[in-house]
Coordinates of C-alpha atoms in Angstrom, one line a residue:
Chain A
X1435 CA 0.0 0.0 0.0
X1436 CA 1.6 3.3 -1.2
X1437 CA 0.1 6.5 0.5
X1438 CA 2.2 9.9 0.0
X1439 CA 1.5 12.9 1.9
X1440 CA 2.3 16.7 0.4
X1441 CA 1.3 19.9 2.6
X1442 CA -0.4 22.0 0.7
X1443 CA -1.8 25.4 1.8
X1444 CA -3.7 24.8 4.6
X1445 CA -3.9 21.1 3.6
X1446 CA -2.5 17.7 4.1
X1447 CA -2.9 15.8 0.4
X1448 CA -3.3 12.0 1.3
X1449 CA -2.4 10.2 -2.3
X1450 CA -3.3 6.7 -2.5
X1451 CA -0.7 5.7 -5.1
X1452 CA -2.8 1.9 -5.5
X1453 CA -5.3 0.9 -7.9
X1454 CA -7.6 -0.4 -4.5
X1455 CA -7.8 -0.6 -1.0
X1456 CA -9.6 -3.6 -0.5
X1457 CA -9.9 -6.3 2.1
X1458 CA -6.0 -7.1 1.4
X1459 CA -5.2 -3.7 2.0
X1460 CA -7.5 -2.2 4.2
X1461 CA -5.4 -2.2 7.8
X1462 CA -2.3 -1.5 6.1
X1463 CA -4.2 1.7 4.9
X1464 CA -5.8 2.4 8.1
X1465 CA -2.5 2.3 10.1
X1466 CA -0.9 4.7 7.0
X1467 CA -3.6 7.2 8.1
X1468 CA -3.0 7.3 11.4
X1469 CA 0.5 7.6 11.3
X1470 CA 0.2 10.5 8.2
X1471 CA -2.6 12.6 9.7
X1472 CA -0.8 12.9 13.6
X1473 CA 0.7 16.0 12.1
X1474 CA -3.0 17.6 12.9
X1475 CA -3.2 20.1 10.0
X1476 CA -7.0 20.6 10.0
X1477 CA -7.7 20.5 6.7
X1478 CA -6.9 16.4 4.9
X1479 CA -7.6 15.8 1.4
X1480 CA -7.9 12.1 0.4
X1481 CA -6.9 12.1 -2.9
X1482 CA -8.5 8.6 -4.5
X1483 CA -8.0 9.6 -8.2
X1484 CA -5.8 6.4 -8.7
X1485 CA -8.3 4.0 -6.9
X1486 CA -10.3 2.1 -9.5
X1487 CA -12.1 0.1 -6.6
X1488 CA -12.9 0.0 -3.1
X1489 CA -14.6 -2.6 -1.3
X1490 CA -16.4 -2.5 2.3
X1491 CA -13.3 -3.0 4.5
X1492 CA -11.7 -0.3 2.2
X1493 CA -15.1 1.7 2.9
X1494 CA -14.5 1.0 6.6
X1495 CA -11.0 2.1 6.7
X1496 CA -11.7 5.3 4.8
X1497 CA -14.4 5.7 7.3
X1498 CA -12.1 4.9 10.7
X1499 CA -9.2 7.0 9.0
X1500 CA -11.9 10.0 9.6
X1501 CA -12.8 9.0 13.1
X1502 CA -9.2 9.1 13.9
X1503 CA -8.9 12.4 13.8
X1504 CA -8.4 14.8 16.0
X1505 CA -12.0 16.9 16.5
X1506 CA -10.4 20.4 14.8
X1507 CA -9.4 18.3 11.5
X1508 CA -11.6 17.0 8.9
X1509 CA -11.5 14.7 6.4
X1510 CA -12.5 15.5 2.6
X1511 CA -12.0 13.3 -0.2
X1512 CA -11.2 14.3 -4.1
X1513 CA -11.2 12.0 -7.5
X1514 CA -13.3 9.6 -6.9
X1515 CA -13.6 7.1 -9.2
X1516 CA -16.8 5.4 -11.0
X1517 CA -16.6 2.7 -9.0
X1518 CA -15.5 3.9 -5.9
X1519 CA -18.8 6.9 -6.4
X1520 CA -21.3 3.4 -6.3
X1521 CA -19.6 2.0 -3.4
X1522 CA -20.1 5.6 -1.6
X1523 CA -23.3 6.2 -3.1
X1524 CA -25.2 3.1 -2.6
X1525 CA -24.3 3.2 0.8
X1526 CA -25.1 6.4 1.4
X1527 CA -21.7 7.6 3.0
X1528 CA -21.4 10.5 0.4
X1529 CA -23.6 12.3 2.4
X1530 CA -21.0 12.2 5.2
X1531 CA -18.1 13.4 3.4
X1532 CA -17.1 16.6 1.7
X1533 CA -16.5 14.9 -2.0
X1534 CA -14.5 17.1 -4.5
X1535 CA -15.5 15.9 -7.9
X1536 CA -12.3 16.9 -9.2
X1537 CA -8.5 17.6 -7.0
X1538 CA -10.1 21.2 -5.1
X1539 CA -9.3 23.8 -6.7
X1540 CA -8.2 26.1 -4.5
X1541 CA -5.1 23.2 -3.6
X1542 CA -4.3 23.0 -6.9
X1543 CA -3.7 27.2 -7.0
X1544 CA -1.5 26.7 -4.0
X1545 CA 0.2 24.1 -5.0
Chain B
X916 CA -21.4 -12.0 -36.1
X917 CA -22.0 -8.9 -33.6
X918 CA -20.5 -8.1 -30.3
X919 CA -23.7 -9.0 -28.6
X920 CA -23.4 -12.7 -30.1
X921 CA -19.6 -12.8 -29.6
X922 CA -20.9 -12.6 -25.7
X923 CA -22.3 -15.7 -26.4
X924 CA -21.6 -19.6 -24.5
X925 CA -19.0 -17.9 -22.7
X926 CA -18.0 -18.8 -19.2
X927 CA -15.8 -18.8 -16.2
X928 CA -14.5 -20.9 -13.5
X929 CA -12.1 -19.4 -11.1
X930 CA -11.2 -21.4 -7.9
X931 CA -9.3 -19.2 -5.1
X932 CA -8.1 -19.9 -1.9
X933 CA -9.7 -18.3 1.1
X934 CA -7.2 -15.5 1.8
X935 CA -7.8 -11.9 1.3
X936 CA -4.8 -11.6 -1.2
X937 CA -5.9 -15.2 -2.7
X938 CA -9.1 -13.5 -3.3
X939 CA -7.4 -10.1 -4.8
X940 CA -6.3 -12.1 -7.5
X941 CA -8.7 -14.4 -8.0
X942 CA -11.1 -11.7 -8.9
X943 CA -8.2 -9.7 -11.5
X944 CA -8.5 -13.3 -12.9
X945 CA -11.8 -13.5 -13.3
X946 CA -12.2 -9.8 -14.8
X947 CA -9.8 -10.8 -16.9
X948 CA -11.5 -14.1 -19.1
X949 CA -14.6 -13.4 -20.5
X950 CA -17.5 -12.9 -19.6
X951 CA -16.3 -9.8 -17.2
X952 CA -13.5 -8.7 -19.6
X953 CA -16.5 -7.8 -22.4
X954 CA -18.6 -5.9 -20.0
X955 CA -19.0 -2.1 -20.0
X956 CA -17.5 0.4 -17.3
X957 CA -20.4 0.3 -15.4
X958 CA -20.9 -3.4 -15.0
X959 CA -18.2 -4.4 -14.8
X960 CA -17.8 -2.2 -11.3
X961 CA -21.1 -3.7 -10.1
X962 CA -20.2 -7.2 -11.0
X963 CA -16.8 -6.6 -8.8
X964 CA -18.3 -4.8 -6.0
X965 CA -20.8 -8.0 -5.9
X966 CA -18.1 -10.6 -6.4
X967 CA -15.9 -8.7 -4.2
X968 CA -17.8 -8.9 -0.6
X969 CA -19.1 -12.0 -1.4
X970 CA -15.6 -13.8 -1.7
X971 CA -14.4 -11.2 1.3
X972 CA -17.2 -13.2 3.6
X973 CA -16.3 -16.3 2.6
X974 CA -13.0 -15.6 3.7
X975 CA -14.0 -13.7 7.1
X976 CA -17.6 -16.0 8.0
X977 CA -17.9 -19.5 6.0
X978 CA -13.7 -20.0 6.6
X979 CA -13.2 -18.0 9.7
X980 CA -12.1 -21.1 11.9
X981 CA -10.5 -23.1 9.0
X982 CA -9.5 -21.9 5.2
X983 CA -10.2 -23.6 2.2
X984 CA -11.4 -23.1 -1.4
X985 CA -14.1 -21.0 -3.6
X986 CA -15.2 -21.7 -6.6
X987 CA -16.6 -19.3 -8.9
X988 CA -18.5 -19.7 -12.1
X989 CA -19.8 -17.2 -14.2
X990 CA -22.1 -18.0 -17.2
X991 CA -23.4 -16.0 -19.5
X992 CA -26.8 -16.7 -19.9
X993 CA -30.2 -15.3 -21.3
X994 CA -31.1 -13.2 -18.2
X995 CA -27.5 -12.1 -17.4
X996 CA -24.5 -13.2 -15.7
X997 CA -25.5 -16.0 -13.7
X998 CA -22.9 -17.2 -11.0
X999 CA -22.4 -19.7 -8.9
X1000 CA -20.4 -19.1 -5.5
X1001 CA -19.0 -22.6 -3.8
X1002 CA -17.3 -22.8 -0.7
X1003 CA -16.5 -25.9 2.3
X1004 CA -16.9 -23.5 5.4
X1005 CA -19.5 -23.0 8.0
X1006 CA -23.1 -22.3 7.0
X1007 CA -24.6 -19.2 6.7
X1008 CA -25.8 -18.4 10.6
X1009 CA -29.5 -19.7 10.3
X1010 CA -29.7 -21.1 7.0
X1011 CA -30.2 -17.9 5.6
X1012 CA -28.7 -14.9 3.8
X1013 CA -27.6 -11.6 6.0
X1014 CA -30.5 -9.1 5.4
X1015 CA -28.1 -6.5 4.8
X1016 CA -29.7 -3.7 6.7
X1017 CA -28.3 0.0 6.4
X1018 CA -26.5 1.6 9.2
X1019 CA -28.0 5.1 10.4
X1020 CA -25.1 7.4 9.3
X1021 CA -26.3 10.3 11.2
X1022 CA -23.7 10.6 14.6
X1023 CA -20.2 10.4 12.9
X1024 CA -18.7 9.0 16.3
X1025 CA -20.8 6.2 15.7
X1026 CA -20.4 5.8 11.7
X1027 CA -20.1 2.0 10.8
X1028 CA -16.7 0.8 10.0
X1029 CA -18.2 -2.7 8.9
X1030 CA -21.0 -4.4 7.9
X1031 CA -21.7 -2.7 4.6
X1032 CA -21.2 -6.2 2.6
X1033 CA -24.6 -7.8 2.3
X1034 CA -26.1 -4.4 2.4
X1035 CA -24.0 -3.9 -1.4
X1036 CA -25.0 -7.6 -2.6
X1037 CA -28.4 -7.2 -2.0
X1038 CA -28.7 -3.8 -3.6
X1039 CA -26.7 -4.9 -6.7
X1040 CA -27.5 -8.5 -7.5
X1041 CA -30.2 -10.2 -8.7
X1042 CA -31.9 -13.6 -7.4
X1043 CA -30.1 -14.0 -4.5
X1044 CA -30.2 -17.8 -3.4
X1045 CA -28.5 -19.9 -0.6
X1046 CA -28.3 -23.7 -0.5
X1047 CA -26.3 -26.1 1.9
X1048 CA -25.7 -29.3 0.5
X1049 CA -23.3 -32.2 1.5
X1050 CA -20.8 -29.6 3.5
X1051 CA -21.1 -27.5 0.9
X1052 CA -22.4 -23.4 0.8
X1053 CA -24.1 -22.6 -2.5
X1054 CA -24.8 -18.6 -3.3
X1055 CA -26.5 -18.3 -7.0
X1056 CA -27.2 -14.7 -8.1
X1057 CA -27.6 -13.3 -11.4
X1058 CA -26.0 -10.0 -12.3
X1059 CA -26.6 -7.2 -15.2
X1060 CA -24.9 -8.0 -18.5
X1061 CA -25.5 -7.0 -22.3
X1062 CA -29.2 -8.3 -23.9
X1063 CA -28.0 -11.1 -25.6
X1064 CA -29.1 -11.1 -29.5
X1065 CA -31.2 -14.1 -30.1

């Protein structure tokens, strides 16, 4: 499991540099998190652009990796893939996150 | 002869051991051979979200206290992709299938981490149907493919 981290702005930018965090994957991610958002910027941008699929422990992780943080940081997620939009979708959990369609925009100006 | 008939007679057969990895690439196997490897986008991530949680509970439920093998055939068929899911492990907790019920997602302290597995089979496949037989767990479900050109 390849996760960088870049500081961006105000931002952390969590890439997940894998084609899926599945069932495989999905504790290996979890720790990554943890470890990568201690720094406690407030703003963390899961950047999933390279994720063509996502099952439920990969849900679940994405979902702990949120309740990990600390309660002045929050967790939004960018380039979501088709896939990984149904897996969100049909369960209803992109109604809990902040989903960029696209990388934010105001990042990428920083950046 | 059109891509609809080239869909035709074509099947898979994929056994994988019960192991999260084992099941990783059983399933890029599988969506590899045909029937997956023809279908669009679209159904293609709904067959693999399907496939995907029901090999993952094999591997966590039916083969928690022992491993062992799946089976998997796909068939192309008249109605859709009709599979055929075939494991040694336990049986499903009362004979049945998990209803699948959706979490409330309102508190986010409280936000499943789990659980979301049956809830995605049962919104995405078809004709969901458990059998035990001889030691054996059966799942048959049908999933959507390409009208097939008669």
């Amino acid at each position: 499991m390849k996760v960088v981290a870049q500081q961006v702005g105000d931002a952390l930018v969590i890439r997940v540099d894998q084609d899926r965090i599945d069932a495989a994957s999905a504790i290996q991610f979890k720790d990554q998190m943890r470890q990568l958002t201690q720094v406690g910027m407030p703003r963390v941008v899961l950047d999933l652009a390279q994720v063509a699929f996502i099952d439920s422990s990969g849900l679940g992780a994405i979902v702990a990796a949120m309740k990990g943080l600390g309660p002045a940081q929050k967790l939004e997620l960018s380039g979501l893939t088709d896939t990984v939009k149904k897996v969100f979708r049909l369960t209803r959990m992109d109604t809990v996150f902040t989903i960029h369609h696209d990388f934010p925009v105001n990042l990428a100006e920083a950046g | 002869m059109t891509a609809h008939q080239s869909f035709r007679k074509q099947a898979s057969h994929v056994i994988a051991h019960a192991d999260p990895l084992a099941v990783r690439h059983g399933l890029a196997s599988l969506f590899a051979q045909e029937p997956l490897a023809c279908l669009s986008e679209d159904m293609r991530g709904t067959a693999e979200i399907v496939m995907a949680e029901v090999l993952n509970n094999i591997v966590e439920h039916a083969y928690a206290a022992q491993s062992g093998a799946i089976e998997v055939c796909i068939d192309l068929g008249e109605h859709g992709l009709e599979c055929t899911i075939t494991d040694s492990g336990a049986p499903m907790p009362g004979d049945d299938l998990p209803k699948g019920i959706p979490h409330a997602l309102d508190q986010i302290d409280d936000l499943p981490e789990g659980g979301f597995g049956w809830f995605l089979i049962r919104s995405l496949a078809q004709d969901l149907q458990y059998s035990r037989f001889r030691d054996q767990n059966f799942l048959r479900f049908r999933l959507p493919a390409p009208v097939l050109v008669a």
